[in-house]
Amino acid sequence: MTAMATAATPDRDAARVPVRGLTVLYDAQCSLCGFLRDWLVRQRQLVPLDLVPAGSEAAMRRFPGLDHAVTLDEITVIGDSGQVYRGTAAWIVTLWALAEYRPTAHRFSTPAGARLARGAVLAAAKWREGQWARRHGAWGGGAYYGANGWQYSPATGWTYNAPACDSDTCAPR
C-alpha cells in the first residue's frame, strides 16, 4: 500500500514504516459517512482506527498542516507515522486495517481491483453529492441551479446562463 505525499506531509517511506494506527477523517454531516463510521467501530481491527469528524477542531488541532477543506470533499486517512491516504487509497487502507477485510484490501490494491475500488469510491461520492444537494435545497427532483451559471431542469436538460456582470471588467465568454 503506498501513501500519497502532500505538501503538508512529505513522503516518510511508507513502504518500510509500519502502520500501528490510522485516523479516519469522515464527514459527520453525511448519513452514509456516519453509517460507515458506525460499521467500522463494530469491526474487529488489526490496526486501531480513530474516527474523527473531518474539518472539526479536533482534526485541525491534530493535523494542522492538512488542507481540511479537502478532507470534507474526499475521505482522508492519516497513518500514525504521517502517511496520508486519500480517495481510493484511503478506502483500501481502511479495509486493510480490518481483520475480515484485509484479503479484500489486498485484492483492491491490484490494478484490476483498484478499478473496482475506484468505482465504489465514485459511487459513494455521487451519493454524497446528492445528499448534500438535498440538505442544502439544491436538489429535490426539480431544477438544479449551480453558482457557476449551469442549471439542470428535468424538462429541458442542462443549460448555461452566464452569471451577471456588475462592471465592465468581465471577460467575454
mmCIF file of C-alpha atoms in Angstrom:
data_model
loop_
_atom_site.group_PDB
_atom_site.id
_atom_site.type_symbol
_atom_site.label_atom_id
_atom_site.label_comp_id
_atom_site.label_asym_id
_atom_site.label_seq_id
_atom_site.Cartn_x
_atom_site.Cartn_y
_atom_site.Cartn_z
ATOM 1 C CA MET A 1 0.000 0.000 0.000
ATOM 2 C CA THR A 2 1.536 3.337 -0.965
ATOM 3 C CA ALA A 3 0.861 6.570 0.865
ATOM 4 C CA MET A 4 0.336 9.744 -1.082
ATOM 5 C CA ALA A 5 2.698 12.511 -0.066
ATOM 6 C CA THR A 6 1.300 16.006 0.249
ATOM 7 C CA ALA A 7 2.989 19.348 0.697
ATOM 8 C CA ALA A 8 1.969 19.261 4.360
ATOM 9 C CA THR A 9 3.273 15.751 4.975
ATOM 10 C CA PRO A 10 6.297 14.655 2.939
ATOM 11 C CA ASP A 11 6.676 11.004 1.993
ATOM 12 C CA ARG A 12 8.065 9.184 5.023
ATOM 13 C CA ASP A 13 8.967 5.991 3.195
ATOM 14 C CA ALA A 14 5.625 4.317 3.845
ATOM 15 C CA ALA A 15 6.864 1.080 2.268
ATOM 16 C CA ARG A 16 9.179 0.462 5.237
ATOM 17 C CA VAL A 17 7.373 2.324 8.033
ATOM 18 C CA PRO A 18 4.907 0.084 9.888
ATOM 19 C CA VAL A 19 1.393 1.405 10.414
ATOM 20 C CA ARG A 20 0.271 0.947 14.016
ATOM 21 C CA GLY A 21 -2.766 3.209 13.919
ATOM 22 C CA LEU A 22 -4.929 5.089 11.443
ATOM 23 C CA THR A 23 -7.065 8.190 11.836
ATOM 24 C CA VAL A 24 -10.075 8.204 9.533
ATOM 25 C CA LEU A 25 -11.483 11.676 8.859
ATOM 26 C CA TYR A 26 -15.155 11.362 7.952
ATOM 27 C CA ASP A 27 -17.918 13.850 7.135
ATOM 28 C CA ALA A 28 -20.108 13.892 10.248
ATOM 29 C CA GLN A 29 -22.906 15.631 8.264
ATOM 30 C CA CYS A 30 -23.127 12.790 5.732
ATOM 31 C CA SER A 31 -25.517 9.954 6.591
ATOM 32 C CA LEU A 32 -23.515 7.435 4.527
ATOM 33 C CA CYS A 33 -20.297 8.509 6.264
ATOM 34 C CA GLY A 34 -21.986 8.195 9.665
ATOM 35 C CA PHE A 35 -23.267 4.729 8.773
ATOM 36 C CA LEU A 36 -19.776 3.645 7.657
ATOM 37 C CA ARG A 37 -18.239 5.147 10.803
ATOM 38 C CA ASP A 38 -20.608 3.092 12.968
ATOM 39 C CA TRP A 39 -19.892 -0.007 10.868
ATOM 40 C CA LEU A 40 -16.117 0.485 11.234
ATOM 41 C CA VAL A 41 -16.414 0.755 15.020
ATOM 42 C CA ARG A 42 -18.138 -2.652 15.136
ATOM 43 C CA GLN A 43 -15.449 -4.414 13.061
ATOM 44 C CA ARG A 44 -12.502 -6.291 14.533
ATOM 45 C CA GLN A 45 -9.496 -4.097 13.834
ATOM 46 C CA LEU A 46 -5.984 -5.394 13.226
ATOM 47 C CA VAL A 47 -4.798 -1.777 13.155
ATOM 48 C CA PRO A 48 -6.671 0.575 15.505
ATOM 49 C CA LEU A 49 -8.872 3.136 13.778
ATOM 50 C CA ASP A 50 -9.512 6.526 15.338
ATOM 51 C CA LEU A 51 -12.554 8.107 13.714
ATOM 52 C CA VAL A 52 -12.563 11.909 13.789
ATOM 53 C CA PRO A 53 -15.027 14.267 12.086
ATOM 54 C CA ALA A 54 -13.350 15.983 9.124
ATOM 55 C CA GLY A 55 -12.980 19.729 9.500
ATOM 56 C CA SER A 56 -13.574 19.540 13.252
ATOM 57 C CA GLU A 57 -11.490 21.392 15.821
ATOM 58 C CA ALA A 58 -10.022 18.040 16.871
ATOM 59 C CA ALA A 59 -8.949 17.267 13.294
ATOM 60 C CA MET A 60 -7.443 20.731 12.812
ATOM 61 C CA ARG A 61 -5.596 20.544 16.120
ATOM 62 C CA ARG A 62 -4.168 17.075 15.386
ATOM 63 C CA PHE A 63 -3.252 17.767 11.746
ATOM 64 C CA PRO A 64 -2.524 21.498 11.412
ATOM 65 C CA GLY A 65 -0.704 21.132 8.077
ATOM 66 C CA LEU A 66 -3.555 19.287 6.366
ATOM 67 C CA ASP A 67 -5.921 21.010 3.917
ATOM 68 C CA HIS A 68 -9.099 20.431 5.904
ATOM 69 C CA ALA A 69 -11.415 21.682 3.158
ATOM 70 C CA VAL A 70 -10.210 18.774 1.001
ATOM 71 C CA THR A 71 -10.914 16.294 3.811
ATOM 72 C CA LEU A 72 -14.602 17.258 3.645
ATOM 73 C CA ASP A 73 -14.697 16.504 -0.085
ATOM 74 C CA GLU A 74 -12.693 13.288 -0.104
ATOM 75 C CA ILE A 75 -12.138 10.590 2.501
ATOM 76 C CA THR A 76 -8.743 11.087 4.112
ATOM 77 C CA VAL A 77 -6.891 8.633 6.351
ATOM 78 C CA ILE A 78 -3.706 9.512 8.212
ATOM 79 C CA GLY A 79 -1.258 6.885 9.427
ATOM 80 C CA ASP A 80 0.493 7.193 12.772
ATOM 81 C CA SER A 81 3.791 7.940 11.008
ATOM 82 C CA GLY A 82 2.307 10.745 8.916
ATOM 83 C CA GLN A 83 1.211 8.771 5.853
ATOM 84 C CA VAL A 84 -1.744 10.458 4.117
ATOM 85 C CA TYR A 85 -4.180 8.404 2.058
ATOM 86 C CA ARG A 86 -6.998 9.977 0.036
ATOM 87 C CA GLY A 87 -9.836 8.660 -2.092
ATOM 88 C CA THR A 88 -9.453 5.080 -3.242
ATOM 89 C CA ALA A 89 -6.196 4.555 -1.304
ATOM 90 C CA ALA A 90 -7.962 5.710 1.882
ATOM 91 C CA TRP A 91 -10.768 3.196 1.395
ATOM 92 C CA ILE A 92 -8.288 0.407 0.732
ATOM 93 C CA VAL A 93 -6.068 1.147 3.739
ATOM 94 C CA THR A 94 -9.150 1.330 5.963
ATOM 95 C CA LEU A 95 -10.265 -2.120 4.785
ATOM 96 C CA TRP A 96 -6.685 -3.326 5.269
ATOM 97 C CA ALA A 97 -6.943 -2.380 8.957
ATOM 98 C CA LEU A 98 -9.941 -4.714 9.440
ATOM 99 C CA ALA A 99 -9.462 -8.400 10.219
ATOM 100 C CA GLU A 100 -12.191 -9.708 7.927
ATOM 101 C CA TYR A 101 -11.441 -7.323 5.051
ATOM 102 C CA ARG A 102 -7.636 -7.397 4.802
ATOM 103 C CA PRO A 103 -7.758 -10.005 1.984
ATOM 104 C CA THR A 104 -10.261 -7.762 0.160
ATOM 105 C CA ALA A 105 -7.914 -4.797 0.587
ATOM 106 C CA HIS A 106 -5.082 -6.830 -0.949
ATOM 107 C CA ARG A 107 -7.307 -7.683 -3.937
ATOM 108 C CA PHE A 108 -8.304 -3.997 -4.304
ATOM 109 C CA SER A 109 -4.624 -2.987 -4.332
ATOM 110 C CA THR A 110 -4.063 -4.852 -7.635
ATOM 111 C CA PRO A 111 -4.589 -2.966 -10.915
ATOM 112 C CA ALA A 112 -7.886 -4.751 -11.623
ATOM 113 C CA GLY A 113 -9.070 -4.419 -8.039
ATOM 114 C CA ALA A 114 -8.145 -0.728 -7.952
ATOM 115 C CA ARG A 115 -10.563 -0.072 -10.833
ATOM 116 C CA LEU A 116 -13.342 -1.764 -8.878
ATOM 117 C CA ALA A 117 -12.435 0.119 -5.691
ATOM 118 C CA ARG A 118 -12.355 3.405 -7.631
ATOM 119 C CA GLY A 119 -15.844 2.666 -8.964
ATOM 120 C CA ALA A 120 -17.106 2.134 -5.407
ATOM 121 C CA VAL A 121 -15.482 5.403 -4.274
ATOM 122 C CA LEU A 122 -17.051 7.292 -7.188
ATOM 123 C CA ALA A 123 -20.476 5.780 -6.466
ATOM 124 C CA ALA A 124 -20.209 6.813 -2.807
ATOM 125 C CA ALA A 125 -19.101 10.324 -3.827
ATOM 126 C CA LYS A 126 -22.047 10.643 -6.201
ATOM 127 C CA TRP A 127 -24.455 9.507 -3.481
ATOM 128 C CA ARG A 128 -22.914 12.000 -1.012
ATOM 129 C CA GLU A 129 -23.220 14.778 -3.597
ATOM 130 C CA GLY A 130 -26.929 14.041 -3.906
ATOM 131 C CA GLN A 131 -27.319 14.026 -0.124
ATOM 132 C CA TRP A 132 -25.511 17.366 0.155
ATOM 133 C CA ALA A 133 -27.685 18.883 -2.540
ATOM 134 C CA ARG A 134 -30.875 17.705 -0.817
ATOM 135 C CA ARG A 135 -29.694 19.066 2.562
ATOM 136 C CA HIS A 136 -28.966 22.442 1.005
ATOM 137 C CA GLY A 137 -32.136 22.628 -1.043
ATOM 138 C CA ALA A 138 -30.244 22.380 -4.309
ATOM 139 C CA TRP A 139 -31.992 19.245 -5.494
ATOM 140 C CA GLY A 140 -35.415 17.880 -4.924
ATOM 141 C CA GLY A 141 -36.192 16.284 -8.235
ATOM 142 C CA GLY A 142 -36.826 19.674 -9.803
ATOM 143 C CA ALA A 143 -34.373 22.129 -11.277
ATOM 144 C CA TYR A 144 -30.806 22.487 -10.040
ATOM 145 C CA TYR A 145 -29.087 25.877 -10.187
ATOM 146 C CA GLY A 146 -25.321 25.983 -9.767
ATOM 147 C CA ALA A 147 -23.470 29.126 -8.734
ATOM 148 C CA ASN A 148 -21.300 28.810 -11.862
ATOM 149 C CA GLY A 149 -24.166 29.517 -14.284
ATOM 150 C CA TRP A 150 -25.095 25.920 -15.112
ATOM 151 C CA GLN A 151 -28.596 24.734 -14.384
ATOM 152 C CA TYR A 152 -30.456 21.499 -14.877
ATOM 153 C CA SER A 153 -34.155 21.024 -15.439
ATOM 154 C CA PRO A 154 -35.696 17.574 -15.946
ATOM 155 C CA ALA A 155 -37.795 19.076 -18.750
ATOM 156 C CA THR A 156 -35.013 20.798 -20.719
ATOM 157 C CA GLY A 157 -31.747 19.228 -19.518
ATOM 158 C CA TRP A 158 -28.563 21.198 -18.874
ATOM 159 C CA THR A 159 -28.300 24.856 -19.901
ATOM 160 C CA TYR A 160 -25.761 27.575 -19.251
ATOM 161 C CA ASN A 161 -26.647 31.147 -18.308
ATOM 162 C CA ALA A 162 -23.587 33.316 -17.835
ATOM 163 C CA PRO A 163 -23.512 34.947 -14.402
ATOM 164 C CA ALA A 164 -24.399 38.656 -14.397
ATOM 165 C CA CYS A 165 -21.508 41.094 -14.562
ATOM 166 C CA ASP A 166 -21.662 44.217 -12.397
ATOM 167 C CA SER A 167 -18.783 46.031 -14.083
ATOM 168 C CA ASP A 168 -17.037 46.448 -17.421
ATOM 169 C CA THR A 169 -14.187 44.218 -16.270
ATOM 170 C CA CYS A 170 -15.914 40.927 -17.042
ATOM 171 C CA ALA A 171 -14.245 38.912 -19.730
ATOM 172 C CA PRO A 172 -16.439 37.861 -22.667
ATOM 173 C CA ARG A 173 -17.272 34.173 -22.793
#
